[in-house]
Coordinates of C-alpha atoms and ligand atoms in Angstrom, one line a residue:
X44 CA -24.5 -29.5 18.0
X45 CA -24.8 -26.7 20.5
X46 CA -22.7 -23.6 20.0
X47 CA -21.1 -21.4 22.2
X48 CA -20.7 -17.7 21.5
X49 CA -18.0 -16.3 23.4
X50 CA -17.9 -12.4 23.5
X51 CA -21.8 -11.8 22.8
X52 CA -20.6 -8.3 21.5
X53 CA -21.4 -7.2 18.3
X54 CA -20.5 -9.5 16.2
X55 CA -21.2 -12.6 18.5
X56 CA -24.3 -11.1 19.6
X57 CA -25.8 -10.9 15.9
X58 CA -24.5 -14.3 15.6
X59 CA -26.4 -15.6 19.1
X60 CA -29.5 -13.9 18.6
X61 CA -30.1 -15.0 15.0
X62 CA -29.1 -18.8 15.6
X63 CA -31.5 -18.6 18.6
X64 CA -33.7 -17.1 16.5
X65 CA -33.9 -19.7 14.0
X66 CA -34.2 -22.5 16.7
X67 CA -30.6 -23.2 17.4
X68 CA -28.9 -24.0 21.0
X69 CA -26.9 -21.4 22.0
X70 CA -24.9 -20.7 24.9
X71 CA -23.1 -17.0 25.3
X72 CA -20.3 -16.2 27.7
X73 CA -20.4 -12.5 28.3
X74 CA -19.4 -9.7 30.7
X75 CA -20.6 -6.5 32.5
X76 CA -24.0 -4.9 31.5
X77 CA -24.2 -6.7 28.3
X78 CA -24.0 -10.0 30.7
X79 CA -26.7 -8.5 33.0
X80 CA -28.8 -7.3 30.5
X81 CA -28.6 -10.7 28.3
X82 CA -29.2 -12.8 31.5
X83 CA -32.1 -10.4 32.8
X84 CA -34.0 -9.7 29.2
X85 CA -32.1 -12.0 26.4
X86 CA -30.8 -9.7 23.5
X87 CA -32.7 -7.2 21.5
X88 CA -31.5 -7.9 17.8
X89 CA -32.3 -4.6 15.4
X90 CA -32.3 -4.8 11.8
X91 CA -33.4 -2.3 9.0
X92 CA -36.5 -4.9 8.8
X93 CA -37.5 -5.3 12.0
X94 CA -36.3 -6.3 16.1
X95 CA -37.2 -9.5 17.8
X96 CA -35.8 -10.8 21.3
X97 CA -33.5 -14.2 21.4
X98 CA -33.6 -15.6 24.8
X99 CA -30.3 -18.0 25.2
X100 CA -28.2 -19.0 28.2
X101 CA -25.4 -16.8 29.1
X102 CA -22.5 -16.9 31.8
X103 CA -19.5 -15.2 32.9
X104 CA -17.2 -17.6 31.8
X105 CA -16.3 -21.2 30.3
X106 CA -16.0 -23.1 33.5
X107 CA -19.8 -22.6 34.2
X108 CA -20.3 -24.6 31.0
X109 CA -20.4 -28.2 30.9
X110 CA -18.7 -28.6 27.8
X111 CA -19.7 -31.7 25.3
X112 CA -18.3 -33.1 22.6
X113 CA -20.1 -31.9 20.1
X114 CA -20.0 -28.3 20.8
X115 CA -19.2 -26.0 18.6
X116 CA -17.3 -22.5 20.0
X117 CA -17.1 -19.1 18.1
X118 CA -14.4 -16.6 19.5
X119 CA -16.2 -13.4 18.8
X120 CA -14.0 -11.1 21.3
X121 CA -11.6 -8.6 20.0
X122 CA -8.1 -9.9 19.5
X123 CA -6.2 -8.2 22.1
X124 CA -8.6 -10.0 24.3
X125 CA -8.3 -13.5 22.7
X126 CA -5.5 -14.7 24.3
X127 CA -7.3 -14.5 27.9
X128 CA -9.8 -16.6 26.7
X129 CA -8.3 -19.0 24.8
X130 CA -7.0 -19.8 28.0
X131 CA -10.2 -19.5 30.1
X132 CA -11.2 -22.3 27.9
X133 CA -8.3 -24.7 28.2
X134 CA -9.1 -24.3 32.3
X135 CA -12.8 -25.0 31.5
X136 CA -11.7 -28.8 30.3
X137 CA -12.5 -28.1 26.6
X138 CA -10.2 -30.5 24.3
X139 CA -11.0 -31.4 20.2
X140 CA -14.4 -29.4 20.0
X141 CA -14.1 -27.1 16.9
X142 CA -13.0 -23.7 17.3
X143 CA -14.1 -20.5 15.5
X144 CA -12.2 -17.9 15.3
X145 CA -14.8 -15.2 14.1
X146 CA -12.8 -12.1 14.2
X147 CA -11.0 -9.8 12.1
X148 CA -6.8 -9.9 11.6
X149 CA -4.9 -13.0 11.3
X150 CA -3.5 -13.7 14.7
X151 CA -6.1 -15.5 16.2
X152 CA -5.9 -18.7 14.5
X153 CA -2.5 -19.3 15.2
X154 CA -3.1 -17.9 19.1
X155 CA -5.6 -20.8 19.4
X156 CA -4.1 -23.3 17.5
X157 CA -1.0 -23.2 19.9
X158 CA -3.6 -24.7 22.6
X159 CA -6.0 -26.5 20.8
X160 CA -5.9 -29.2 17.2
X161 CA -9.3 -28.2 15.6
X162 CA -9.1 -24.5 15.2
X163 CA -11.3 -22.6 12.0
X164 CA -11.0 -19.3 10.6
X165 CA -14.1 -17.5 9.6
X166 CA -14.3 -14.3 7.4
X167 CA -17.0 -11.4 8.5
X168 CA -18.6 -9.2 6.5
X169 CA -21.4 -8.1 9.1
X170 CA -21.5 -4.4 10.1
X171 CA -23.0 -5.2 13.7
X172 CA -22.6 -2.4 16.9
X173 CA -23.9 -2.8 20.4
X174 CA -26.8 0.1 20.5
X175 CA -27.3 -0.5 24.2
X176 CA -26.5 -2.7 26.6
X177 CA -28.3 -5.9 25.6
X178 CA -29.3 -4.4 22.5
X179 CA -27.6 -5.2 19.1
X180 CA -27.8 -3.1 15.9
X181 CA -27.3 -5.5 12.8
X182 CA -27.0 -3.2 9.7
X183 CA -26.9 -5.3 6.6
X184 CA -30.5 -6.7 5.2
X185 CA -31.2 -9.0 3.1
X186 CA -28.7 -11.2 5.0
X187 CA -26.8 -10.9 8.7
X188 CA -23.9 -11.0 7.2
X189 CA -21.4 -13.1 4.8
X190 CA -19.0 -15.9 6.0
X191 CA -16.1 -17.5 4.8
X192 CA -15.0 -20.5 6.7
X193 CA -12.9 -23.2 6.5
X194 CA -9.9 -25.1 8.4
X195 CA -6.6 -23.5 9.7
X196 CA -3.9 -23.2 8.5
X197 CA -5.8 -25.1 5.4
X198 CA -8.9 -26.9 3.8
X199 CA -12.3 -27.7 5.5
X200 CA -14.0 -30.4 7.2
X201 CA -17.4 -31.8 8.5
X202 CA -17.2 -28.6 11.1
X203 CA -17.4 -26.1 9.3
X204 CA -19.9 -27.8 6.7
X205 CA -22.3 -28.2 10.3
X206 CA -21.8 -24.3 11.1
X207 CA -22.2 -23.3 7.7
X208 CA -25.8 -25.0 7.7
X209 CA -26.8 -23.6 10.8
X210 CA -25.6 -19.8 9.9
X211 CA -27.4 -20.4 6.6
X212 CA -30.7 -21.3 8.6
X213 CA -30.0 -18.0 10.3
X214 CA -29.8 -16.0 7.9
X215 CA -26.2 -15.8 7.6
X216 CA -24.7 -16.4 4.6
X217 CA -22.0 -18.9 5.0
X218 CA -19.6 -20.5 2.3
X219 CA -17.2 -22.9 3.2
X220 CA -13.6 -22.2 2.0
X221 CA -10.7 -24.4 1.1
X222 CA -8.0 -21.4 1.6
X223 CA -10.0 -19.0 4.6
X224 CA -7.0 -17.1 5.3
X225 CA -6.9 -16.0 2.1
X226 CA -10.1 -14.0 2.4
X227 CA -9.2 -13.5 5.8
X228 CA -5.9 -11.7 4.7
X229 CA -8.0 -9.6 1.9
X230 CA -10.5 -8.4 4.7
X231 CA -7.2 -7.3 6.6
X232 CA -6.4 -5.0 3.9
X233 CA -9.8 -3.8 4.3
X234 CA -9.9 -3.3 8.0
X235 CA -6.6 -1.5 7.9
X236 CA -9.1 1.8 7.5
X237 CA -10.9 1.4 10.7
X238 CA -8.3 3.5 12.2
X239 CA -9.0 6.1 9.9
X240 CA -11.9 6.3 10.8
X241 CA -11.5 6.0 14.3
X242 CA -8.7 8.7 14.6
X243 CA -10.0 11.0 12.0
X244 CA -13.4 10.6 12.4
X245 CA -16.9 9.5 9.9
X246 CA -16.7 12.4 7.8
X247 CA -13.2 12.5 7.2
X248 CA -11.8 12.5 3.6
X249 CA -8.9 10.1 3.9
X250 CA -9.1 8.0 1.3
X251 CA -5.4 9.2 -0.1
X252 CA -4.0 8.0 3.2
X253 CA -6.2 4.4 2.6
X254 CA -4.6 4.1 -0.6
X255 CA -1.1 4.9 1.5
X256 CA -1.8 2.0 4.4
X257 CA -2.9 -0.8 1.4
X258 CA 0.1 -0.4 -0.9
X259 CA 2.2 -0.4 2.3
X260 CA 0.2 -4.0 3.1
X261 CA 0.0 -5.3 -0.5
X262 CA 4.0 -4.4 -0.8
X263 CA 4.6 -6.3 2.5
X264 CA 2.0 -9.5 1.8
X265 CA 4.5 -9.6 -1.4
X266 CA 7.1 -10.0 0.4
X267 CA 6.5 -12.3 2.8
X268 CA 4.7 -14.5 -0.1
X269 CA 1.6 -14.3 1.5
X270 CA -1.8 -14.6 -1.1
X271 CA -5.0 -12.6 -0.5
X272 CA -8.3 -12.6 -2.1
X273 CA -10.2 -9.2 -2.5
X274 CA -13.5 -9.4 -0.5
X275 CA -14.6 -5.6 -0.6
X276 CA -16.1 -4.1 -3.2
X277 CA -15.1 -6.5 -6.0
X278 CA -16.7 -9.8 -4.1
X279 CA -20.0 -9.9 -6.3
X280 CA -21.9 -11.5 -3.7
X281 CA -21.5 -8.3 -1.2
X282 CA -24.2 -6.4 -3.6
X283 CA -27.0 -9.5 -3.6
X284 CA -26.6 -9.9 0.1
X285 CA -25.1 -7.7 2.3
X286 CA -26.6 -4.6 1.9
X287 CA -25.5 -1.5 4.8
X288 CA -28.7 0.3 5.5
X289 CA -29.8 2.5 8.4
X290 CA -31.9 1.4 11.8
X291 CA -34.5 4.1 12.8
X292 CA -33.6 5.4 16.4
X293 CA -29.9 4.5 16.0
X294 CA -27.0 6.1 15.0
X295 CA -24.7 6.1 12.3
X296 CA -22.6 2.8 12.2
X297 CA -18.8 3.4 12.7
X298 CA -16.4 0.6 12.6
X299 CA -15.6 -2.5 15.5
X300 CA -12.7 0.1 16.0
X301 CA -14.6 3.4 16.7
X302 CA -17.0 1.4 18.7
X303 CA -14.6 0.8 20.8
X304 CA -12.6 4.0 21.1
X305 CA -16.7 5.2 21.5
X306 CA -17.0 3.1 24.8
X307 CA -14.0 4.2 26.1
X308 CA -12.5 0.8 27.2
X309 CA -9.1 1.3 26.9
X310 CA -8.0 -1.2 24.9
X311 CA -7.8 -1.1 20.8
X312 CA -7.8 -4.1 18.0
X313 CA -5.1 -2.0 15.9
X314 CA -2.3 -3.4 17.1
X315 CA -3.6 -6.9 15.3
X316 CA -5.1 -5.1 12.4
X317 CA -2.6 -2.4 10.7
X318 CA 0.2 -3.9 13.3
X319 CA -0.3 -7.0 11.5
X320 CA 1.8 -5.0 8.9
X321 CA 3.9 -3.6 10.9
X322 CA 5.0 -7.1 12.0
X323 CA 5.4 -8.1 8.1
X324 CA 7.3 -5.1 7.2
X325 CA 10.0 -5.8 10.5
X326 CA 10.3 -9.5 9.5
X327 CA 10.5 -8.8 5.5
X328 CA 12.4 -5.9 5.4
X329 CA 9.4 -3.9 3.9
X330 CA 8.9 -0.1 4.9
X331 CA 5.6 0.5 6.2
X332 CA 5.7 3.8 8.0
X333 CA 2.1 5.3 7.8
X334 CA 1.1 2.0 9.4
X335 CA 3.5 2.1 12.1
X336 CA 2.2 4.9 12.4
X337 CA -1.9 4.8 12.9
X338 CA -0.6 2.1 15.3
X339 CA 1.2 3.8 17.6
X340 CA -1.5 6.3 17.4
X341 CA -4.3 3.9 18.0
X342 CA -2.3 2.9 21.0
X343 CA -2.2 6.2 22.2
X344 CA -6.1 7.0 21.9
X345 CA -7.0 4.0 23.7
X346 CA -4.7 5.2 26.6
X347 CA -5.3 8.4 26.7
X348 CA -9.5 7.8 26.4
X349 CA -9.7 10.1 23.0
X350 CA -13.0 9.8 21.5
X351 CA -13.3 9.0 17.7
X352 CA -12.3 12.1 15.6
X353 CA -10.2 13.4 18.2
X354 CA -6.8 13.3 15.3
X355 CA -7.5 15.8 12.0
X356 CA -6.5 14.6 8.5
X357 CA -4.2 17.7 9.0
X358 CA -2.1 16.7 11.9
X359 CA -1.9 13.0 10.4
X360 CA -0.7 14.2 7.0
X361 CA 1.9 16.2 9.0
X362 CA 3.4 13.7 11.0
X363 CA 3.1 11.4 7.9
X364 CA 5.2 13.6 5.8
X365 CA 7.7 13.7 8.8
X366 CA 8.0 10.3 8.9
X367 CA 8.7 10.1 5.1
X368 CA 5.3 8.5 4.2
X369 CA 3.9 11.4 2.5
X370 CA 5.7 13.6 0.4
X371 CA 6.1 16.8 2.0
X372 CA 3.6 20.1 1.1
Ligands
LIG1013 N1 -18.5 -4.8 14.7 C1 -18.4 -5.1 13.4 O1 -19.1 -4.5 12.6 C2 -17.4 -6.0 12.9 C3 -16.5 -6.6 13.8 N2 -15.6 -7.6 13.3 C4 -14.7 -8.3 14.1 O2 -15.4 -9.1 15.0 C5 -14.6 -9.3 16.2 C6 -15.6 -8.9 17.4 O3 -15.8 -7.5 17.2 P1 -17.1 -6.8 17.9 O4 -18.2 -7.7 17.9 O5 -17.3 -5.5 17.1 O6 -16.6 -6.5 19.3 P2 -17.4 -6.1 20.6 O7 -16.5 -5.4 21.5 O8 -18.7 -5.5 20.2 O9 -17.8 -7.5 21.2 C7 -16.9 -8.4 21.9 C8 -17.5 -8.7 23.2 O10 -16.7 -9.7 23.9 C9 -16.7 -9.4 25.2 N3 -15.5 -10.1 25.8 C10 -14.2 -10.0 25.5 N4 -13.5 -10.8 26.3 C11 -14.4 -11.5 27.1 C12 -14.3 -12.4 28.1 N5 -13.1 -13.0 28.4 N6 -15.4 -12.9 28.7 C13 -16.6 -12.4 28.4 N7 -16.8 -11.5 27.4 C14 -15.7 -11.0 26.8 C15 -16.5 -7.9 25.2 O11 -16.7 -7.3 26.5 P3 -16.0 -5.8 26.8 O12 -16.9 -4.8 26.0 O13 -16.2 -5.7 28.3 O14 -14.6 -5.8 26.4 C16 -17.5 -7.5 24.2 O15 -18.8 -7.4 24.7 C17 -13.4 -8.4 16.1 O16 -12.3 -9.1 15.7 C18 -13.8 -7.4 15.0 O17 -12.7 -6.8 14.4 C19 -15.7 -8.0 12.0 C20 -16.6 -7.5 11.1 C21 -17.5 -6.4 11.5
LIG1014 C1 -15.0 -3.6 7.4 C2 -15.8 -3.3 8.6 C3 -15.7 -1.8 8.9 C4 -17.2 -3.7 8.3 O1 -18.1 -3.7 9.3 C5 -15.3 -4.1 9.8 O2 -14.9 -5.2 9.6 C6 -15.2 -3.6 11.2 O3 -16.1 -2.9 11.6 O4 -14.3 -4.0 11.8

């Protein structure tokens, strides 16, 4: 098997580095100065315990590839920019080879399975940034990370028991799941804070308006009939393995979500993360204001180039309480 990381970010960069690492053939499909810097140097993976260099074949896009049949292809790109390369792929000739999606929210499984049968949803728990261009900040020691993988919409087959021994070898922790989208949905509920954090900043205190965006998601899950397992604090196997600690030289992690409103790119995952409840609460009938409303304001940072923190807890809780989500001071 030879897998193909496409979106050597973060996330797919910890996952490229380490499998190369541990003797694996990888192939990454990147873009601008993490694609130069990769192609010139390889990738400088930083952990609490120590940095090493992965050197592993990158490109620009799937049609330089020449896809076999045993490949194995992890989407590790944001969602909003999943669609593009889902199709990116499908022009590159690739068929039945086993798809990945290793990303937060739900939508990606269903974007992909649209285009292609063998489609896999995989749950991360990895607190990962890009440091530098072609250099990657991997947070959690003793492991990577923790994965859930399994089949979509259901079950699991020999693909994801084959990925799940080659994370394993590189130091990921990988458990293969009949039900993924369970988890996955529970890790929704979890990432619905990433905005918080983005608009209002590290140091915020906004846990009262976490509370606000969960029962909003947990009413509207309920509603649609939709099951989720709880893989934040209560998954025992968080505190043996993945355990946050800091990188000498590098700065405090913030979420995938204030990395990005950090770089400036313009675009923002929160329209597939708390607008994944907004969708819910339009199809079920289910109020879910204070969601609606980080959305739209996600939206707006990510047009208007505001830099993480740029919203205070003040100004939200004001337009919250306008809205009818909070009760008015
Ligand atoms: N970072 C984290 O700690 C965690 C992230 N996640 C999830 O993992 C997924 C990936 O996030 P993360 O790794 O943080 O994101 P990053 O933005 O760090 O990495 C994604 C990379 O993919 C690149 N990319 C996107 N589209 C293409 C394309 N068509 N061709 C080539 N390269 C492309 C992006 O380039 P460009 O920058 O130019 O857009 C970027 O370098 C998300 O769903 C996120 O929510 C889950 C758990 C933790
Ligand atoms: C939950 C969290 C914040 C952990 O890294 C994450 O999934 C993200 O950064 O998107």
């Amino acid at each position: 098997m030879r897998i193909i990381v496409y979106g050597a970010g973060a996330i797919g960069g910890t996952v490229a580095a380490a499998l190369t690492l541990s003797g694996q053939e990888v192939v990454g499909i990147a873009r601008g100065a993490q694609l130069k810097a990769i192609q010139d140097d390889g990738l400088l993976l930083r952990t609490p315990e120590k940095t090493e260099r992965a050197k592993f074949s990158c490109v620009s896009d799937p049609t330089e590839i020449d896809f076999r049949p045993d490949d194995a292809i992890l989407l590790t790109m944001k969602t909003q920019d999943t669609l593009a390369a889902l199709e990116r792929l499908r022009v590159a000739g690739v068929t039945g080879q086993p798809l990945f999606c290793v990303q937060n929210g739900v939508t990606n499984e269903r974007l992909a399975l649209r285009l292609f049968p063998e489609v896999h949803g995989v749950t991360v728990i990895m607190p990962a940034a890009i440091s530098a261009p072609g250099e990657i900040a991997a947070h959690s020691v003793p492991r990577h990370g923790i994965f859930d993988i399994g089949r979509y919409p259901g079950g699991s087959n020999a693909h994801d028991a084959k990925l799940a021994e080659a994370l394993e070898a590189a130091n990921i922790a990988a458990f293969v799941s009949q039900d993924v989208m369970q988890s996955k949905y529970g890790k929704l509920i979890l990432n619905l804070s990433n905005i918080l954090q983005a608009a209002l900043g590290l140091d915020a205190d906004y846990k009262h308006l976490e509370a606000l965006l969960r029962a909003e998601a947990e009413a509207a899950y309920r509603a649609a009939g939709i099951p989720w397992l709880d893989v934040g604090a209560a998954d025992a196997r968080r505190a043996q393995l993945v355990k946050q600690q800091p990188i000498a030289g590098i700065d405090r992690l913030g979420s995938s979500t204030t990395q990005s409103l950090a770089r400036g790119g313009g675009s923002i995952e929160t329209d597939y993360l708390n607008g994944e409840i907004v969708l819910l609460g339009r199809l079920h009938g289910v109020p879910v204001p204070a969601n609606t409303y980080f959305t739209e304001l996600g939206a707006r940072m990510a047009r208007e180039g505001l830099k993480p923190g740029a919203v205070s807890v003040a100004e939200a809780e004001a337009q919250l309480s306008a809205l009818g989500a909070l009760p008015t001071r």
